[in-house]
């Protein structure tokens, strides 16, 4: 009877062990699948900076197969000469646990010689004893994003140069009446040169300028809202009495942009 009970316990233990092993294997397979199908450049480096893991996305972007990079030094194979010192410093600081988690961006050199800018998220890897064993880095290619950003910045410079070159008064506002862009002629007219106008309404800006402009700016808010409500272009004459007692007549054109 005791032998039968012992055999039953052993059988139950084996079943539990099998179930645990199956669960561990399923988790491992799931993690491996995530690693290989992730739409990110994922690489693991050991403490010497050698590549120990390299996912499928990294292969596709870099042009290298895993067999070509595993065991190779990341710095020597992928980092352009002008950035090696900087990246070596970042790598060493992470190994000193400063901090466990960090971000940085740098260029990498692909197999074909092309360079791409990558935004990295880095995590320090440790063993059960808490010793650092390497670095896990997840990268996103931001090369095209930076090109678009640079192009937009250039267009903003051209727009700024254009509107500042004209003597006409130009001001862009959002639907809440907050100033976004104003040219120098506009700022000079309302004595707002040097004032940080961005995101402020006419009412708020009236506190930064001469009292004679306050009534005009408050009325301006009302006419702005009418234009947004109707969705139609407004053309009208407006009169501004400047501190010098000189009256300025403006033909104001307001165009709603949606």
PDB file of C-alpha atoms in Angstrom, residues 70-168:
ATOM      1  CA  UNK A  70      28.101  36.954 -34.098  1.00  0.00           C
ATOM      2  CA  UNK A  71      31.300  37.169 -32.072  1.00  0.00           C
ATOM      3  CA  UNK A  72      32.403  40.338 -33.898  1.00  0.00           C
ATOM      4  CA  UNK A  73      33.019  43.603 -32.055  1.00  0.00           C
ATOM      5  CA  UNK A  74      30.097  46.016 -32.437  1.00  0.00           C
ATOM      6  CA  UNK A  75      32.245  49.135 -32.329  1.00  0.00           C
ATOM      7  CA  UNK A  76      34.637  47.945 -35.029  1.00  0.00           C
ATOM      8  CA  UNK A  77      31.998  46.519 -37.365  1.00  0.00           C
ATOM      9  CA  UNK A  78      29.138  49.017 -37.164  1.00  0.00           C
ATOM     10  CA  UNK A  79      30.261  52.379 -35.769  1.00  0.00           C
ATOM     11  CA  UNK A  80      31.702  55.049 -38.115  1.00  0.00           C
ATOM     12  CA  UNK A  81      35.187  56.214 -37.175  1.00  0.00           C
ATOM     13  CA  UNK A  82      34.105  59.714 -36.083  1.00  0.00           C
ATOM     14  CA  UNK A  83      31.612  58.312 -33.537  1.00  0.00           C
ATOM     15  CA  UNK A  84      33.647  55.433 -32.070  1.00  0.00           C
ATOM     16  CA  UNK A  85      35.016  57.384 -29.090  1.00  0.00           C
ATOM     17  CA  UNK A  86      31.574  58.692 -28.119  1.00  0.00           C
ATOM     18  CA  UNK A  87      29.869  55.294 -28.395  1.00  0.00           C
ATOM     19  CA  UNK A  88      32.714  53.584 -26.527  1.00  0.00           C
ATOM     20  CA  UNK A  89      32.147  56.061 -23.669  1.00  0.00           C
ATOM     21  CA  UNK A  90      28.389  55.355 -23.652  1.00  0.00           C
ATOM     22  CA  UNK A  91      29.005  51.591 -23.617  1.00  0.00           C
ATOM     23  CA  UNK A  92      31.484  51.762 -20.739  1.00  0.00           C
ATOM     24  CA  UNK A  93      29.176  53.982 -18.674  1.00  0.00           C
ATOM     25  CA  UNK A  94      26.331  51.461 -19.061  1.00  0.00           C
ATOM     26  CA  UNK A  95      28.603  48.647 -17.912  1.00  0.00           C
ATOM     27  CA  UNK A  96      29.306  50.663 -14.782  1.00  0.00           C
ATOM     28  CA  UNK A  97      25.545  50.586 -14.157  1.00  0.00           C
ATOM     29  CA  UNK A  98      25.122  54.313 -14.834  1.00  0.00           C
ATOM     30  CA  UNK A  99      22.241  53.794 -15.395  1.00  0.00           C
ATOM     31  CA  UNK A 100      20.512  50.389 -15.857  1.00  0.00           C
ATOM     32  CA  UNK A 101      18.363  51.975 -18.558  1.00  0.00           C
ATOM     33  CA  UNK A 102      19.392  54.653 -21.065  1.00  0.00           C
ATOM     34  CA  UNK A 103      18.731  56.095 -24.509  1.00  0.00           C
ATOM     35  CA  UNK A 104      21.019  57.522 -27.159  1.00  0.00           C
ATOM     36  CA  UNK A 105      21.225  57.964 -30.886  1.00  0.00           C
ATOM     37  CA  UNK A 106      24.113  57.383 -33.227  1.00  0.00           C
ATOM     38  CA  UNK A 107      24.946  56.410 -36.783  1.00  0.00           C
ATOM     39  CA  UNK A 108      25.666  52.844 -37.787  1.00  0.00           C
ATOM     40  CA  UNK A 109      27.472  51.733 -40.920  1.00  0.00           C
ATOM     41  CA  UNK A 110      25.652  49.091 -42.975  1.00  0.00           C
ATOM     42  CA  UNK A 111      27.310  46.311 -44.948  1.00  0.00           C
ATOM     43  CA  UNK A 112      27.003  48.333 -48.171  1.00  0.00           C
ATOM     44  CA  UNK A 113      28.751  51.318 -46.553  1.00  0.00           C
ATOM     45  CA  UNK A 114      25.593  53.386 -46.130  1.00  0.00           C
ATOM     46  CA  UNK A 115      25.108  55.142 -42.783  1.00  0.00           C
ATOM     47  CA  UNK A 116      21.791  55.253 -40.903  1.00  0.00           C
ATOM     48  CA  UNK A 117      20.864  57.169 -37.750  1.00  0.00           C
ATOM     49  CA  UNK A 118      19.435  54.900 -35.031  1.00  0.00           C
ATOM     50  CA  UNK A 119      17.595  55.858 -31.834  1.00  0.00           C
ATOM     51  CA  UNK A 120      18.522  53.323 -29.138  1.00  0.00           C
ATOM     52  CA  UNK A 121      16.929  52.151 -25.917  1.00  0.00           C
ATOM     53  CA  UNK A 122      19.508  50.266 -23.841  1.00  0.00           C
ATOM     54  CA  UNK A 123      19.135  47.915 -20.872  1.00  0.00           C
ATOM     55  CA  UNK A 124      21.835  46.357 -18.735  1.00  0.00           C
ATOM     56  CA  UNK A 125      21.679  42.540 -18.524  1.00  0.00           C
ATOM     57  CA  UNK A 126      22.601  40.740 -15.287  1.00  0.00           C
ATOM     58  CA  UNK A 127      22.988  37.165 -14.094  1.00  0.00           C
ATOM     59  CA  UNK A 128      21.313  35.683 -11.005  1.00  0.00           C
ATOM     60  CA  UNK A 129      24.126  37.016  -8.799  1.00  0.00           C
ATOM     61  CA  UNK A 130      23.549  40.567 -10.057  1.00  0.00           C
ATOM     62  CA  UNK A 131      26.706  40.700 -12.150  1.00  0.00           C
ATOM     63  CA  UNK A 132      26.467  42.611 -15.429  1.00  0.00           C
ATOM     64  CA  UNK A 133      26.709  40.242 -18.389  1.00  0.00           C
ATOM     65  CA  UNK A 134      26.012  42.585 -21.285  1.00  0.00           C
ATOM     66  CA  UNK A 135      23.773  45.168 -22.922  1.00  0.00           C
ATOM     67  CA  UNK A 136      20.448  44.730 -24.714  1.00  0.00           C
ATOM     68  CA  UNK A 137      19.844  47.508 -27.262  1.00  0.00           C
ATOM     69  CA  UNK A 138      16.631  48.089 -29.214  1.00  0.00           C
ATOM     70  CA  UNK A 139      16.986  50.504 -32.107  1.00  0.00           C
ATOM     71  CA  UNK A 140      14.667  52.416 -34.444  1.00  0.00           C
ATOM     72  CA  UNK A 141      15.874  53.845 -37.733  1.00  0.00           C
ATOM     73  CA  UNK A 142      15.127  57.596 -37.619  1.00  0.00           C
ATOM     74  CA  UNK A 143      17.150  58.575 -40.693  1.00  0.00           C
ATOM     75  CA  UNK A 144      14.147  59.528 -42.836  1.00  0.00           C
ATOM     76  CA  UNK A 145      12.417  61.185 -39.892  1.00  0.00           C
ATOM     77  CA  UNK A 146      15.434  63.439 -39.358  1.00  0.00           C
ATOM     78  CA  UNK A 147      15.534  64.287 -43.063  1.00  0.00           C
ATOM     79  CA  UNK A 148      11.870  65.330 -42.967  1.00  0.00           C
ATOM     80  CA  UNK A 149      12.464  67.335 -39.791  1.00  0.00           C
ATOM     81  CA  UNK A 150      15.426  69.112 -41.376  1.00  0.00           C
ATOM     82  CA  UNK A 151      13.388  69.891 -44.497  1.00  0.00           C
ATOM     83  CA  UNK A 152      10.563  71.324 -42.379  1.00  0.00           C
ATOM     84  CA  UNK A 153      13.012  73.465 -40.415  1.00  0.00           C
ATOM     85  CA  UNK A 154      14.430  74.786 -43.682  1.00  0.00           C
ATOM     86  CA  UNK A 155      10.948  75.620 -44.952  1.00  0.00           C
ATOM     87  CA  UNK A 156      10.182  77.431 -41.701  1.00  0.00           C
ATOM     88  CA  UNK A 157      13.326  79.523 -42.188  1.00  0.00           C
ATOM     89  CA  UNK A 158      12.273  80.374 -45.747  1.00  0.00           C
ATOM     90  CA  UNK A 159       8.770  81.295 -44.567  1.00  0.00           C
ATOM     91  CA  UNK A 160      10.164  83.446 -41.765  1.00  0.00           C
ATOM     92  CA  UNK A 161      12.527  85.228 -44.156  1.00  0.00           C
ATOM     93  CA  UNK A 162       9.679  85.810 -46.624  1.00  0.00           C
ATOM     94  CA  UNK A 163       7.148  87.243 -44.187  1.00  0.00           C
ATOM     95  CA  UNK A 164       9.759  89.399 -42.457  1.00  0.00           C
ATOM     96  CA  UNK A 165      10.867  90.858 -45.783  1.00  0.00           C
ATOM     97  CA  UNK A 166       7.411  92.251 -46.529  1.00  0.00           C
ATOM     98  CA  UNK A 167       6.189  95.557 -45.035  1.00  0.00           C
ATOM     99  CA  UNK A 168       2.680  94.080 -44.791  1.00  0.00           C
TER     100      UNK A 168
END
